[in-house]
């Protein structure tokens, strides 16, 4: 698979050196210095390397951090999409990273995911990272499946469903900054507690919000966990709207968002096979289900998960705090899909979970909790974008105009999942039809005078 990059040229490459403090930098290179801009967490490393030190996997974490630095610190062009990066990283095992198959797999994965051009080279580290964690959590385990775990609904619902179906053996890998309960007496719960690296960028340096590199970060972290736990299966917890929606409903000049699509995780599988010789496989048990159907299935379990502490919102805490408490905005695309899906599953949430308590309000501004003082134009634009994204997906259902685009996505998805293209296309059409039913019911519940219904009514997507 080849990414469609837009208007980037190798001659215009942004040069970045992710090297040790004091190492010589190339001319015009931005310094993403190790142990300064990019730092590794000792506690995080200990929770990963509990049975032995794997320097090539530590190197991969550093590469992921360097990619994140590049992605977030360089604004995309106002015309076009792609940027070109010339990234150099200091590694422990230079010979392994200079292997042609490894380098090609790495660059292919990054290019396909981000839509940018990448040239990645390596230099030998002068000082090895201090080894931690060898054997500190040695114990007999029956690990069989890796599940990425966050504060989101999907990870909690799918973890419960998979555990019920498989009878245990799940290894939960934390994707957020908060670790698992450190008080747990079970050493299994002390593994993979948090992402073990951090990229320091202040608000002035963090200039790009598309953040496609997050997909690489999370795929790498779960792949590393699979290698260290000696597990070959990784469950992707996204339901259909999350996995397929971002490439079915693209906007403007934006490159399709493959962050949780199987075409991208197949690239990651190739990278791990070339780097480690280990075969891992990302599985998508809920890709043909709506989020609402996934929540409903989990809620029907004998011991259903709790949803009260889950978060879906894209906004940071400072933007959606009220009366000293953290809320979710309730209007971004992620929040809107959450609220739609919870209703489809028959689960009621307190309105006070959200800044926008009332989606039935006649205009966006009046739907927010009384006294909210952080209203911005950007937040209101998130509401417009959230409604239009879900409405765009609904408009695809049965649309003759969009059949060609759906067929293209079906071919990509079928190839990645090793199924027939006509089967994938039929499943996508069926998924979109069920999403449309849920979306129209959600709109109806808010009333014809709601700002959600009004925005959907003037949606530009032909049906």
PDB file of C-alpha atoms in Angstrom, residues 197-399:
ATOM      1  CA  UNK A 197       8.097   8.020  27.168  1.00  0.00           C
ATOM      2  CA  UNK A 198       7.254  11.703  27.068  1.00  0.00           C
ATOM      3  CA  UNK A 199       7.808  14.440  24.478  1.00  0.00           C
ATOM      4  CA  UNK A 200       8.234  17.926  25.940  1.00  0.00           C
ATOM      5  CA  UNK A 201       6.614  20.552  23.744  1.00  0.00           C
ATOM      6  CA  UNK A 202       5.172  23.747  25.179  1.00  0.00           C
ATOM      7  CA  UNK A 203       2.071  25.403  23.755  1.00  0.00           C
ATOM      8  CA  UNK A 204       4.135  27.571  21.391  1.00  0.00           C
ATOM      9  CA  UNK A 205       5.933  24.540  19.957  1.00  0.00           C
ATOM     10  CA  UNK A 206       2.830  22.336  19.672  1.00  0.00           C
ATOM     11  CA  UNK A 207       1.476  23.885  16.494  1.00  0.00           C
ATOM     12  CA  UNK A 208      -0.144  20.984  14.592  1.00  0.00           C
ATOM     13  CA  UNK A 209      -3.411  19.461  15.801  1.00  0.00           C
ATOM     14  CA  UNK A 210      -4.058  16.666  13.270  1.00  0.00           C
ATOM     15  CA  UNK A 211      -1.765  14.385  15.326  1.00  0.00           C
ATOM     16  CA  UNK A 212      -1.741  11.416  12.956  1.00  0.00           C
ATOM     17  CA  UNK A 213       1.346  10.102  14.760  1.00  0.00           C
ATOM     18  CA  UNK A 214      -0.870   9.063  17.692  1.00  0.00           C
ATOM     19  CA  UNK A 215      -1.771   6.002  15.657  1.00  0.00           C
ATOM     20  CA  UNK A 216       1.904   5.070  15.374  1.00  0.00           C
ATOM     21  CA  UNK A 217       2.460   5.687  19.074  1.00  0.00           C
ATOM     22  CA  UNK A 218      -0.364   3.423  20.216  1.00  0.00           C
ATOM     23  CA  UNK A 219       0.317   0.698  17.640  1.00  0.00           C
ATOM     24  CA  UNK A 220       3.991   0.607  18.625  1.00  0.00           C
ATOM     25  CA  UNK A 221       3.184   0.468  22.351  1.00  0.00           C
ATOM     26  CA  UNK A 222       0.741  -2.429  21.957  1.00  0.00           C
ATOM     27  CA  UNK A 223       3.120  -4.237  19.583  1.00  0.00           C
ATOM     28  CA  UNK A 224       5.987  -3.908  22.062  1.00  0.00           C
ATOM     29  CA  UNK A 225       3.741  -5.226  24.840  1.00  0.00           C
ATOM     30  CA  UNK A 226       2.847  -8.213  22.647  1.00  0.00           C
ATOM     31  CA  UNK A 227       6.522  -8.994  22.089  1.00  0.00           C
ATOM     32  CA  UNK A 228       7.376  -8.733  25.781  1.00  0.00           C
ATOM     33  CA  UNK A 229       4.349 -10.730  26.950  1.00  0.00           C
ATOM     34  CA  UNK A 230       4.971 -13.280  24.169  1.00  0.00           C
ATOM     35  CA  UNK A 231       1.454 -12.797  22.819  1.00  0.00           C
ATOM     36  CA  UNK A 232       0.552 -12.895  19.139  1.00  0.00           C
ATOM     37  CA  UNK A 233      -2.943 -11.343  19.183  1.00  0.00           C
ATOM     38  CA  UNK A 234      -3.820  -7.679  19.678  1.00  0.00           C
ATOM     39  CA  UNK A 235      -7.455  -6.589  19.853  1.00  0.00           C
ATOM     40  CA  UNK A 236      -8.328  -3.228  18.307  1.00  0.00           C
ATOM     41  CA  UNK A 237     -11.277  -1.961  20.313  1.00  0.00           C
ATOM     42  CA  UNK A 238     -12.735   0.537  17.850  1.00  0.00           C
ATOM     43  CA  UNK A 239     -16.217  -0.050  16.527  1.00  0.00           C
ATOM     44  CA  UNK A 240     -17.191   0.591  12.924  1.00  0.00           C
ATOM     45  CA  UNK A 241     -17.711   4.358  13.029  1.00  0.00           C
ATOM     46  CA  UNK A 242     -14.298   4.843  14.666  1.00  0.00           C
ATOM     47  CA  UNK A 243     -12.312   2.461  12.475  1.00  0.00           C
ATOM     48  CA  UNK A 244     -13.928   3.215   9.102  1.00  0.00           C
ATOM     49  CA  UNK A 245     -15.622   6.588   9.581  1.00  0.00           C
ATOM     50  CA  UNK A 246     -12.470   8.737   9.341  1.00  0.00           C
ATOM     51  CA  UNK A 247     -11.614   7.412   5.872  1.00  0.00           C
ATOM     52  CA  UNK A 248     -15.201   7.219   4.640  1.00  0.00           C
ATOM     53  CA  UNK A 249     -15.994  10.826   5.584  1.00  0.00           C
ATOM     54  CA  UNK A 250     -12.919  12.902   4.806  1.00  0.00           C
ATOM     55  CA  UNK A 251     -12.959  16.684   4.642  1.00  0.00           C
ATOM     56  CA  UNK A 252     -11.376  19.027   2.120  1.00  0.00           C
ATOM     57  CA  UNK A 253      -7.735  18.400   1.377  1.00  0.00           C
ATOM     58  CA  UNK A 254      -7.185  16.254   4.471  1.00  0.00           C
ATOM     59  CA  UNK A 255      -5.439  12.936   3.948  1.00  0.00           C
ATOM     60  CA  UNK A 256      -7.606   9.984   5.098  1.00  0.00           C
ATOM     61  CA  UNK A 257      -7.218   9.155   8.787  1.00  0.00           C
ATOM     62  CA  UNK A 258      -5.957   5.553   9.000  1.00  0.00           C
ATOM     63  CA  UNK A 259      -4.989   5.611  12.683  1.00  0.00           C
ATOM     64  CA  UNK A 260      -7.173   2.632  13.664  1.00  0.00           C
ATOM     65  CA  UNK A 261      -7.805   1.134  10.242  1.00  0.00           C
ATOM     66  CA  UNK A 262      -6.534  -2.422   9.532  1.00  0.00           C
ATOM     67  CA  UNK A 263      -4.568  -1.238   6.483  1.00  0.00           C
ATOM     68  CA  UNK A 264      -2.279   0.678   8.856  1.00  0.00           C
ATOM     69  CA  UNK A 265      -1.929  -2.053  11.474  1.00  0.00           C
ATOM     70  CA  UNK A 266      -0.856  -4.454   8.723  1.00  0.00           C
ATOM     71  CA  UNK A 267       2.040  -2.039   8.125  1.00  0.00           C
ATOM     72  CA  UNK A 268       2.904  -2.247  11.827  1.00  0.00           C
ATOM     73  CA  UNK A 269       2.805  -6.049  11.674  1.00  0.00           C
ATOM     74  CA  UNK A 270       5.396  -5.941   8.876  1.00  0.00           C
ATOM     75  CA  UNK A 271       7.583  -3.606  10.931  1.00  0.00           C
ATOM     76  CA  UNK A 272       7.594  -5.930  13.945  1.00  0.00           C
ATOM     77  CA  UNK A 273       8.244  -8.971  11.762  1.00  0.00           C
ATOM     78  CA  UNK A 274      11.264  -7.271  10.175  1.00  0.00           C
ATOM     79  CA  UNK A 275      12.595  -5.846  13.458  1.00  0.00           C
ATOM     80  CA  UNK A 276      11.988  -8.737  15.868  1.00  0.00           C
ATOM     81  CA  UNK A 277      11.053 -11.756  13.762  1.00  0.00           C
ATOM     82  CA  UNK A 278       7.826 -12.017  15.799  1.00  0.00           C
ATOM     83  CA  UNK A 279       4.483 -12.365  14.056  1.00  0.00           C
ATOM     84  CA  UNK A 280       1.768 -10.329  15.701  1.00  0.00           C
ATOM     85  CA  UNK A 281      -1.770  -9.831  14.440  1.00  0.00           C
ATOM     86  CA  UNK A 282      -4.202  -6.980  15.077  1.00  0.00           C
ATOM     87  CA  UNK A 283      -7.811  -8.173  15.241  1.00  0.00           C
ATOM     88  CA  UNK A 284     -10.992  -6.121  14.771  1.00  0.00           C
ATOM     89  CA  UNK A 285     -13.895  -7.927  16.470  1.00  0.00           C
ATOM     90  CA  UNK A 286     -16.247  -4.895  16.427  1.00  0.00           C
ATOM     91  CA  UNK A 287     -15.402  -3.276  13.087  1.00  0.00           C
ATOM     92  CA  UNK A 288     -18.795  -4.222  11.593  1.00  0.00           C
ATOM     93  CA  UNK A 289     -20.750  -3.044  14.658  1.00  0.00           C
ATOM     94  CA  UNK A 290     -21.819   0.457  15.578  1.00  0.00           C
ATOM     95  CA  UNK A 291     -20.523   1.879  18.826  1.00  0.00           C
ATOM     96  CA  UNK A 292     -24.043   1.711  20.199  1.00  0.00           C
ATOM     97  CA  UNK A 293     -24.267  -1.999  19.410  1.00  0.00           C
ATOM     98  CA  UNK A 294     -20.933  -2.606  21.133  1.00  0.00           C
ATOM     99  CA  UNK A 295     -22.042  -0.759  24.274  1.00  0.00           C
ATOM    100  CA  UNK A 296     -25.353  -2.608  24.306  1.00  0.00           C
ATOM    101  CA  UNK A 297     -23.613  -5.996  24.002  1.00  0.00           C
ATOM    102  CA  UNK A 298     -21.255  -5.167  26.895  1.00  0.00           C
ATOM    103  CA  UNK A 299     -24.094  -3.827  29.031  1.00  0.00           C
ATOM    104  CA  UNK A 300     -25.919  -7.152  28.607  1.00  0.00           C
ATOM    105  CA  UNK A 301     -23.074  -9.159  30.197  1.00  0.00           C
ATOM    106  CA  UNK A 302     -23.634 -10.759  33.589  1.00  0.00           C
ATOM    107  CA  UNK A 303     -21.023  -8.365  35.009  1.00  0.00           C
ATOM    108  CA  UNK A 304     -21.227  -5.308  32.764  1.00  0.00           C
ATOM    109  CA  UNK A 305     -18.551  -2.606  32.896  1.00  0.00           C
ATOM    110  CA  UNK A 306     -19.200   0.765  34.479  1.00  0.00           C
ATOM    111  CA  UNK A 307     -19.324   3.773  32.153  1.00  0.00           C
ATOM    112  CA  UNK A 308     -19.296   6.567  34.720  1.00  0.00           C
ATOM    113  CA  UNK A 309     -15.544   7.219  34.660  1.00  0.00           C
ATOM    114  CA  UNK A 310     -15.040   6.787  30.906  1.00  0.00           C
ATOM    115  CA  UNK A 311     -14.100   9.742  28.722  1.00  0.00           C
ATOM    116  CA  UNK A 312     -14.512  10.331  25.014  1.00  0.00           C
ATOM    117  CA  UNK A 313     -13.911  14.081  24.679  1.00  0.00           C
ATOM    118  CA  UNK A 314     -11.163  15.518  22.491  1.00  0.00           C
ATOM    119  CA  UNK A 315     -10.848  18.711  24.570  1.00  0.00           C
ATOM    120  CA  UNK A 316      -8.283  19.104  27.316  1.00  0.00           C
ATOM    121  CA  UNK A 317      -9.308  19.553  30.928  1.00  0.00           C
ATOM    122  CA  UNK A 318      -8.755  23.308  31.010  1.00  0.00           C
ATOM    123  CA  UNK A 319     -11.150  23.902  28.127  1.00  0.00           C
ATOM    124  CA  UNK A 320     -14.012  21.909  29.623  1.00  0.00           C
ATOM    125  CA  UNK A 321     -13.738  22.508  33.360  1.00  0.00           C
ATOM    126  CA  UNK A 322     -16.678  23.948  35.263  1.00  0.00           C
ATOM    127  CA  UNK A 323     -17.091  24.781  38.946  1.00  0.00           C
ATOM    128  CA  UNK A 324     -13.770  23.102  39.688  1.00  0.00           C
ATOM    129  CA  UNK A 325     -14.769  19.816  38.072  1.00  0.00           C
ATOM    130  CA  UNK A 326     -13.614  18.198  34.856  1.00  0.00           C
ATOM    131  CA  UNK A 327     -16.343  17.489  32.341  1.00  0.00           C
ATOM    132  CA  UNK A 328     -16.543  16.467  28.693  1.00  0.00           C
ATOM    133  CA  UNK A 329     -17.536  19.082  26.147  1.00  0.00           C
ATOM    134  CA  UNK A 330     -20.466  17.065  24.759  1.00  0.00           C
ATOM    135  CA  UNK A 331     -20.326  18.566  21.245  1.00  0.00           C
ATOM    136  CA  UNK A 332     -17.102  17.439  19.564  1.00  0.00           C
ATOM    137  CA  UNK A 333     -17.413  14.530  17.131  1.00  0.00           C
ATOM    138  CA  UNK A 334     -16.211  12.056  19.768  1.00  0.00           C
ATOM    139  CA  UNK A 335     -18.675  13.306  22.403  1.00  0.00           C
ATOM    140  CA  UNK A 336     -21.526  13.461  19.906  1.00  0.00           C
ATOM    141  CA  UNK A 337     -20.874   9.860  18.835  1.00  0.00           C
ATOM    142  CA  UNK A 338     -20.731   8.834  22.495  1.00  0.00           C
ATOM    143  CA  UNK A 339     -24.106  10.452  23.272  1.00  0.00           C
ATOM    144  CA  UNK A 340     -25.688   9.008  20.148  1.00  0.00           C
ATOM    145  CA  UNK A 341     -24.330   5.540  20.990  1.00  0.00           C
ATOM    146  CA  UNK A 342     -25.345   5.586  24.640  1.00  0.00           C
ATOM    147  CA  UNK A 343     -28.886   6.442  23.581  1.00  0.00           C
ATOM    148  CA  UNK A 344     -28.840   3.645  20.984  1.00  0.00           C
ATOM    149  CA  UNK A 345     -27.747   1.238  23.731  1.00  0.00           C
ATOM    150  CA  UNK A 346     -30.533   2.419  26.046  1.00  0.00           C
ATOM    151  CA  UNK A 347     -28.186   3.892  28.659  1.00  0.00           C
ATOM    152  CA  UNK A 348     -28.945   7.263  30.253  1.00  0.00           C
ATOM    153  CA  UNK A 349     -26.120   9.552  31.347  1.00  0.00           C
ATOM    154  CA  UNK A 350     -26.416  12.596  33.613  1.00  0.00           C
ATOM    155  CA  UNK A 351     -26.463  15.818  31.591  1.00  0.00           C
ATOM    156  CA  UNK A 352     -23.916  17.177  34.084  1.00  0.00           C
ATOM    157  CA  UNK A 353     -21.273  14.898  32.548  1.00  0.00           C
ATOM    158  CA  UNK A 354     -21.003  17.488  29.799  1.00  0.00           C
ATOM    159  CA  UNK A 355     -20.449  21.224  29.410  1.00  0.00           C
ATOM    160  CA  UNK A 356     -23.124  21.199  26.726  1.00  0.00           C
ATOM    161  CA  UNK A 357     -25.855  19.784  28.910  1.00  0.00           C
ATOM    162  CA  UNK A 358     -28.693  20.513  26.511  1.00  0.00           C
ATOM    163  CA  UNK A 359     -28.366  19.392  22.895  1.00  0.00           C
ATOM    164  CA  UNK A 360     -32.024  20.256  22.316  1.00  0.00           C
ATOM    165  CA  UNK A 361     -31.237  23.972  22.669  1.00  0.00           C
ATOM    166  CA  UNK A 362     -32.100  26.071  19.627  1.00  0.00           C
ATOM    167  CA  UNK A 363     -28.553  27.372  19.199  1.00  0.00           C
ATOM    168  CA  UNK A 364     -25.113  26.094  20.130  1.00  0.00           C
ATOM    169  CA  UNK A 365     -24.252  28.742  22.711  1.00  0.00           C
ATOM    170  CA  UNK A 366     -27.419  28.343  24.797  1.00  0.00           C
ATOM    171  CA  UNK A 367     -26.916  24.588  25.136  1.00  0.00           C
ATOM    172  CA  UNK A 368     -23.967  25.016  27.521  1.00  0.00           C
ATOM    173  CA  UNK A 369     -24.333  24.893  31.297  1.00  0.00           C
ATOM    174  CA  UNK A 370     -25.331  28.276  32.741  1.00  0.00           C
ATOM    175  CA  UNK A 371     -22.280  30.189  33.889  1.00  0.00           C
ATOM    176  CA  UNK A 372     -19.762  28.511  31.589  1.00  0.00           C
ATOM    177  CA  UNK A 373     -17.147  31.217  31.011  1.00  0.00           C
ATOM    178  CA  UNK A 374     -14.775  29.512  28.587  1.00  0.00           C
ATOM    179  CA  UNK A 375     -16.947  29.699  25.479  1.00  0.00           C
ATOM    180  CA  UNK A 376     -14.836  30.135  22.349  1.00  0.00           C
ATOM    181  CA  UNK A 377     -15.450  30.230  18.636  1.00  0.00           C
ATOM    182  CA  UNK A 378     -13.362  27.076  18.328  1.00  0.00           C
ATOM    183  CA  UNK A 379     -15.660  25.156  20.685  1.00  0.00           C
ATOM    184  CA  UNK A 380     -18.706  26.210  18.695  1.00  0.00           C
ATOM    185  CA  UNK A 381     -16.939  25.113  15.501  1.00  0.00           C
ATOM    186  CA  UNK A 382     -16.358  21.716  17.120  1.00  0.00           C
ATOM    187  CA  UNK A 383     -20.126  21.413  17.523  1.00  0.00           C
ATOM    188  CA  UNK A 384     -20.665  22.128  13.830  1.00  0.00           C
ATOM    189  CA  UNK A 385     -17.940  19.678  12.832  1.00  0.00           C
ATOM    190  CA  UNK A 386     -19.268  16.978  15.187  1.00  0.00           C
ATOM    191  CA  UNK A 387     -22.775  17.140  13.758  1.00  0.00           C
ATOM    192  CA  UNK A 388     -21.593  17.279  10.149  1.00  0.00           C
ATOM    193  CA  UNK A 389     -19.247  14.296  10.556  1.00  0.00           C
ATOM    194  CA  UNK A 390     -21.996  12.041  11.903  1.00  0.00           C
ATOM    195  CA  UNK A 391     -24.449  13.366   9.339  1.00  0.00           C
ATOM    196  CA  UNK A 392     -21.939  12.772   6.537  1.00  0.00           C
ATOM    197  CA  UNK A 393     -21.620   9.120   7.573  1.00  0.00           C
ATOM    198  CA  UNK A 394     -25.402   8.804   7.647  1.00  0.00           C
ATOM    199  CA  UNK A 395     -25.642  10.388   4.192  1.00  0.00           C
ATOM    200  CA  UNK A 396     -23.356   7.707   2.762  1.00  0.00           C
ATOM    201  CA  UNK A 397     -25.970   5.020   3.457  1.00  0.00           C
ATOM    202  CA  UNK A 398     -27.640   4.091   0.175  1.00  0.00           C
ATOM    203  CA  UNK A 399     -26.113   7.060  -1.643  1.00  0.00           C
TER     204      UNK A 399
END
